[in-house]
PDB file of C-alpha atoms in Angstrom:
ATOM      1  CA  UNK C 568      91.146 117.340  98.963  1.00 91.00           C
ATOM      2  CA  UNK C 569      89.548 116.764  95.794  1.00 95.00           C
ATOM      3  CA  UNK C 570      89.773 117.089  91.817  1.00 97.00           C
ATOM      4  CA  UNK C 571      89.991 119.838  89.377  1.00 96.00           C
ATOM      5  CA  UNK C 572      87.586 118.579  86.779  1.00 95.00           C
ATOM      6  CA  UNK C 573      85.821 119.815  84.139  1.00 94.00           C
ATOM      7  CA  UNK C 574      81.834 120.802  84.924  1.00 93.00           C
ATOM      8  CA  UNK C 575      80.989 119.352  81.592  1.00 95.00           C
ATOM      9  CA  UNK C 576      83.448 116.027  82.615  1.00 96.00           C
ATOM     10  CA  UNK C 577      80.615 112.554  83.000  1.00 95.00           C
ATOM     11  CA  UNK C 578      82.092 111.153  85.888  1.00 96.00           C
ATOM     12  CA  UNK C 579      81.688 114.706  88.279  1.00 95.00           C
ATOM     13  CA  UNK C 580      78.366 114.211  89.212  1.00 95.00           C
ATOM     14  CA  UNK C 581      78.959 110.750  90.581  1.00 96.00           C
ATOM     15  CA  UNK C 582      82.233 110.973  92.351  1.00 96.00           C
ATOM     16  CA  UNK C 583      80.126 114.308  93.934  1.00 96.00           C
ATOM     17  CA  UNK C 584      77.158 111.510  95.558  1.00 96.00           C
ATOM     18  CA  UNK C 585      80.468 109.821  96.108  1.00 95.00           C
ATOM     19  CA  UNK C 586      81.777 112.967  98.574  1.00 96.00           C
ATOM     20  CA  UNK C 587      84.597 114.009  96.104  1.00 96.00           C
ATOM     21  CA  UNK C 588      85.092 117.457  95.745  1.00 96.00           C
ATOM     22  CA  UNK C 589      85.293 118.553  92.459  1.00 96.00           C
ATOM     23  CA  UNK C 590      86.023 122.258  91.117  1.00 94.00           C
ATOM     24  CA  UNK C 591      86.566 123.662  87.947  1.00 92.00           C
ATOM     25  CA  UNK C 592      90.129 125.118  88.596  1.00 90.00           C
ATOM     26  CA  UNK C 593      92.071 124.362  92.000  1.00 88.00           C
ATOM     27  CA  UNK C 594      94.724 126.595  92.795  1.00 85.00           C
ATOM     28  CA  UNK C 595      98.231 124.234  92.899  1.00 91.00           C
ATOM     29  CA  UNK C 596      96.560 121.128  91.843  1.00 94.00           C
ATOM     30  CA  UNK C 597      99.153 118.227  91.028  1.00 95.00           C
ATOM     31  CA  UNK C 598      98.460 117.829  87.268  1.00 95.00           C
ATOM     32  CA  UNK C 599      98.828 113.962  86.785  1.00 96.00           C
ATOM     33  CA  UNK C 600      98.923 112.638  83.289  1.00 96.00           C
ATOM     34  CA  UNK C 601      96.485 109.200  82.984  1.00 96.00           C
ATOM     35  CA  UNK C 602      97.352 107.153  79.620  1.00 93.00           C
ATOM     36  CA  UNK C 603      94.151 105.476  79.653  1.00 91.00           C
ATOM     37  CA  UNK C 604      93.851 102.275  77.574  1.00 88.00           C
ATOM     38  CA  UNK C 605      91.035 100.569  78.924  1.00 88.00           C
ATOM     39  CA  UNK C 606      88.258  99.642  76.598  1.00 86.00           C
ATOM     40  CA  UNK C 607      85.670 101.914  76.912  1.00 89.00           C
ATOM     41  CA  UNK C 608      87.983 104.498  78.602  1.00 91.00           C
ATOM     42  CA  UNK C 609      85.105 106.682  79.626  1.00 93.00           C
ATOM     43  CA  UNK C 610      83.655 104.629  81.979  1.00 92.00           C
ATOM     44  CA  UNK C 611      86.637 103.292  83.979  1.00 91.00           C
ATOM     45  CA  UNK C 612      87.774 106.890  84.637  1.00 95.00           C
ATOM     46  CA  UNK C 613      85.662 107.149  87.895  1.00 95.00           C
ATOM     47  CA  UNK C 614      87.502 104.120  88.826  1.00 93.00           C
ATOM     48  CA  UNK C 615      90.719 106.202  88.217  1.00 93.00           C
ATOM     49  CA  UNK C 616      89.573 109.423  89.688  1.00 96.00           C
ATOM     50  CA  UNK C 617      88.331 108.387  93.048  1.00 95.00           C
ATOM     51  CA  UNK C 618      91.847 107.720  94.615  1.00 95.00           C
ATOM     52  CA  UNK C 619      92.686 110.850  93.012  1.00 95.00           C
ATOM     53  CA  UNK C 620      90.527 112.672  94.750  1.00 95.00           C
ATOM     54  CA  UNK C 621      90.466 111.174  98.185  1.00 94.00           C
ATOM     55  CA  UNK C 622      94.706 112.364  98.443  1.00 94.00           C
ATOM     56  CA  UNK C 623      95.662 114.982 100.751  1.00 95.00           C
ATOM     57  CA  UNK C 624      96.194 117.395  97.503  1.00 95.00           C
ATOM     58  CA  UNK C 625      94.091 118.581  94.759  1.00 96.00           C
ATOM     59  CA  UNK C 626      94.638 116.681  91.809  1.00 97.00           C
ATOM     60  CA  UNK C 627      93.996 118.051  88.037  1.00 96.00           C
ATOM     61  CA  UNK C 628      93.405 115.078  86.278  1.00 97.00           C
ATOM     62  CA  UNK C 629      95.172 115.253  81.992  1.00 96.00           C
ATOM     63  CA  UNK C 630      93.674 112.697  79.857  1.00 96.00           C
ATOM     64  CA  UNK C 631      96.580 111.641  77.621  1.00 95.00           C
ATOM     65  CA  UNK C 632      95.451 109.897  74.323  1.00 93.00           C
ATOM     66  CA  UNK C 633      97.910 107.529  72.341  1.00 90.00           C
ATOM     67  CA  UNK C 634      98.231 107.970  68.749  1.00 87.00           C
ATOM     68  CA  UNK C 635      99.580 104.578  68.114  1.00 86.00           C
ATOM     69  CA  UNK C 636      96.178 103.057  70.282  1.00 85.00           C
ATOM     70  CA  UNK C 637      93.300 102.778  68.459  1.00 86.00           C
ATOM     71  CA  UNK C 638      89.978 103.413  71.222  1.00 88.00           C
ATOM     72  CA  UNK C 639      87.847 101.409  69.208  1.00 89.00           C
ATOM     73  CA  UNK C 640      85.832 100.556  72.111  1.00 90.00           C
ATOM     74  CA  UNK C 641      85.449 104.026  73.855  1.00 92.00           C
ATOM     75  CA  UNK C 642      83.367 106.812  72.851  1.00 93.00           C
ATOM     76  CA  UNK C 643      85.072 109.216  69.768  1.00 94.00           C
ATOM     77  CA  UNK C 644      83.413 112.252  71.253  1.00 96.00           C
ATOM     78  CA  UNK C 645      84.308 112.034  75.032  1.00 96.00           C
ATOM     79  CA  UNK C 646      88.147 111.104  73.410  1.00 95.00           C
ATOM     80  CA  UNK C 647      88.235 114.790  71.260  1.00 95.00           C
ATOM     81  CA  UNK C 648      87.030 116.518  73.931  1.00 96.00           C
ATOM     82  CA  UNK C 649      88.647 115.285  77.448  1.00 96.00           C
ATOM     83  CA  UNK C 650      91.423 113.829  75.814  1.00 96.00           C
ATOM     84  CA  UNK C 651      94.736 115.170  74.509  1.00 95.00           C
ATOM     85  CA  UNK C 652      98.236 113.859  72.551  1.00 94.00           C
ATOM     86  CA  UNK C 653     101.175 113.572  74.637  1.00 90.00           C
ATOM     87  CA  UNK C 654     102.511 116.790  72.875  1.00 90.00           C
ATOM     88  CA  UNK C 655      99.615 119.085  73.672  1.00 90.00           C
ATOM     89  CA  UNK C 656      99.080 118.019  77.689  1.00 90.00           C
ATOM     90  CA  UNK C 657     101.407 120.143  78.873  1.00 89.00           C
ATOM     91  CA  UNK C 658     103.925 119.902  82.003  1.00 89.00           C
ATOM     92  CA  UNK C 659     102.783 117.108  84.798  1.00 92.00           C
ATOM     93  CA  UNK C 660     104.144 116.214  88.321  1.00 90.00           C
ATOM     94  CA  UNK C 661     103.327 112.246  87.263  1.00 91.00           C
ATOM     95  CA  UNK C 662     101.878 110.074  85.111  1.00 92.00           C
ATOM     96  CA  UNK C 663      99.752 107.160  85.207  1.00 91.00           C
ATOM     97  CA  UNK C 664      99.605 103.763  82.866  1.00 90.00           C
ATOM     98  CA  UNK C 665      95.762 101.603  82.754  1.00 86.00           C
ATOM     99  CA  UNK C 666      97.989  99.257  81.508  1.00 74.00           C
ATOM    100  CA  UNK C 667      94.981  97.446  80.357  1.00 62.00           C
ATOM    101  CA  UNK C 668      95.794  94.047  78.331  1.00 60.00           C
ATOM    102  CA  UNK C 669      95.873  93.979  74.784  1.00 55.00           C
ATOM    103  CA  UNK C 670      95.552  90.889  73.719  1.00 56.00           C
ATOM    104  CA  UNK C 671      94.191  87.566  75.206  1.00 55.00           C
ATOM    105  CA  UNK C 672      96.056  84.219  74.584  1.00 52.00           C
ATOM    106  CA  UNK C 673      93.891  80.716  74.948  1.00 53.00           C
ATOM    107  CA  UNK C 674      95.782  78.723  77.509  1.00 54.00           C
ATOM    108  CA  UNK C 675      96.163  75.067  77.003  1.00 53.00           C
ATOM    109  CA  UNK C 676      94.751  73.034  79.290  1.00 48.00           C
TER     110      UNK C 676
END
């Protein structure tokens, strides 16, 4: 069906050209929470979204931001206003993990 997204939201106008449907509010959207701990968060979320919005069901995409993770990479502003603490995002039907890696070990060769 398509996503309930934000007008203001960066990644609408492309996943649009990309022939996702995207409305402010969808009546009965899933709200999934994303924990999103990719560096530079904002620009992976397309990556995110586009499954999302290619399910059978309108999805309402809830940023969830970790106060123990510290975003250096991603953009402050986007983070304050898409994002939320776990506290504040409010009753979800799932919940999804970047699980992005953390750390990087040197392998011996």
């Amino acid at each position: 069906m398509g996503l309930s997204l934000p007008e203001a939201h960066p990644a609408r106008a492309l996943l649009q050209q990309r022939g996702i449907a995207c409305l402010g509010s969808a009546p009965r959207a899933l709200r999934i929470g994303i924990i999103n701990l990719m560096p530079s968060a904002e620009a992976y979320e397309p990556m995110l979204l586009e499954p999302l919005g290619s399910t059978p069901h309108w999805v309402e995409p809830v940023w969830i931001r970790l106060a123990s993770h510290g975003y250096q990479s991603s953009d402050a502003a986007h983070l304050a206003r898409f994002y939320r603490g776990i506290a504040g995002a409010g009753a979800r039907r799932g919940l999804m993990d970047t699980r992005a890696p953390l750390e990087e070990r040197a392998v011996d060769q």
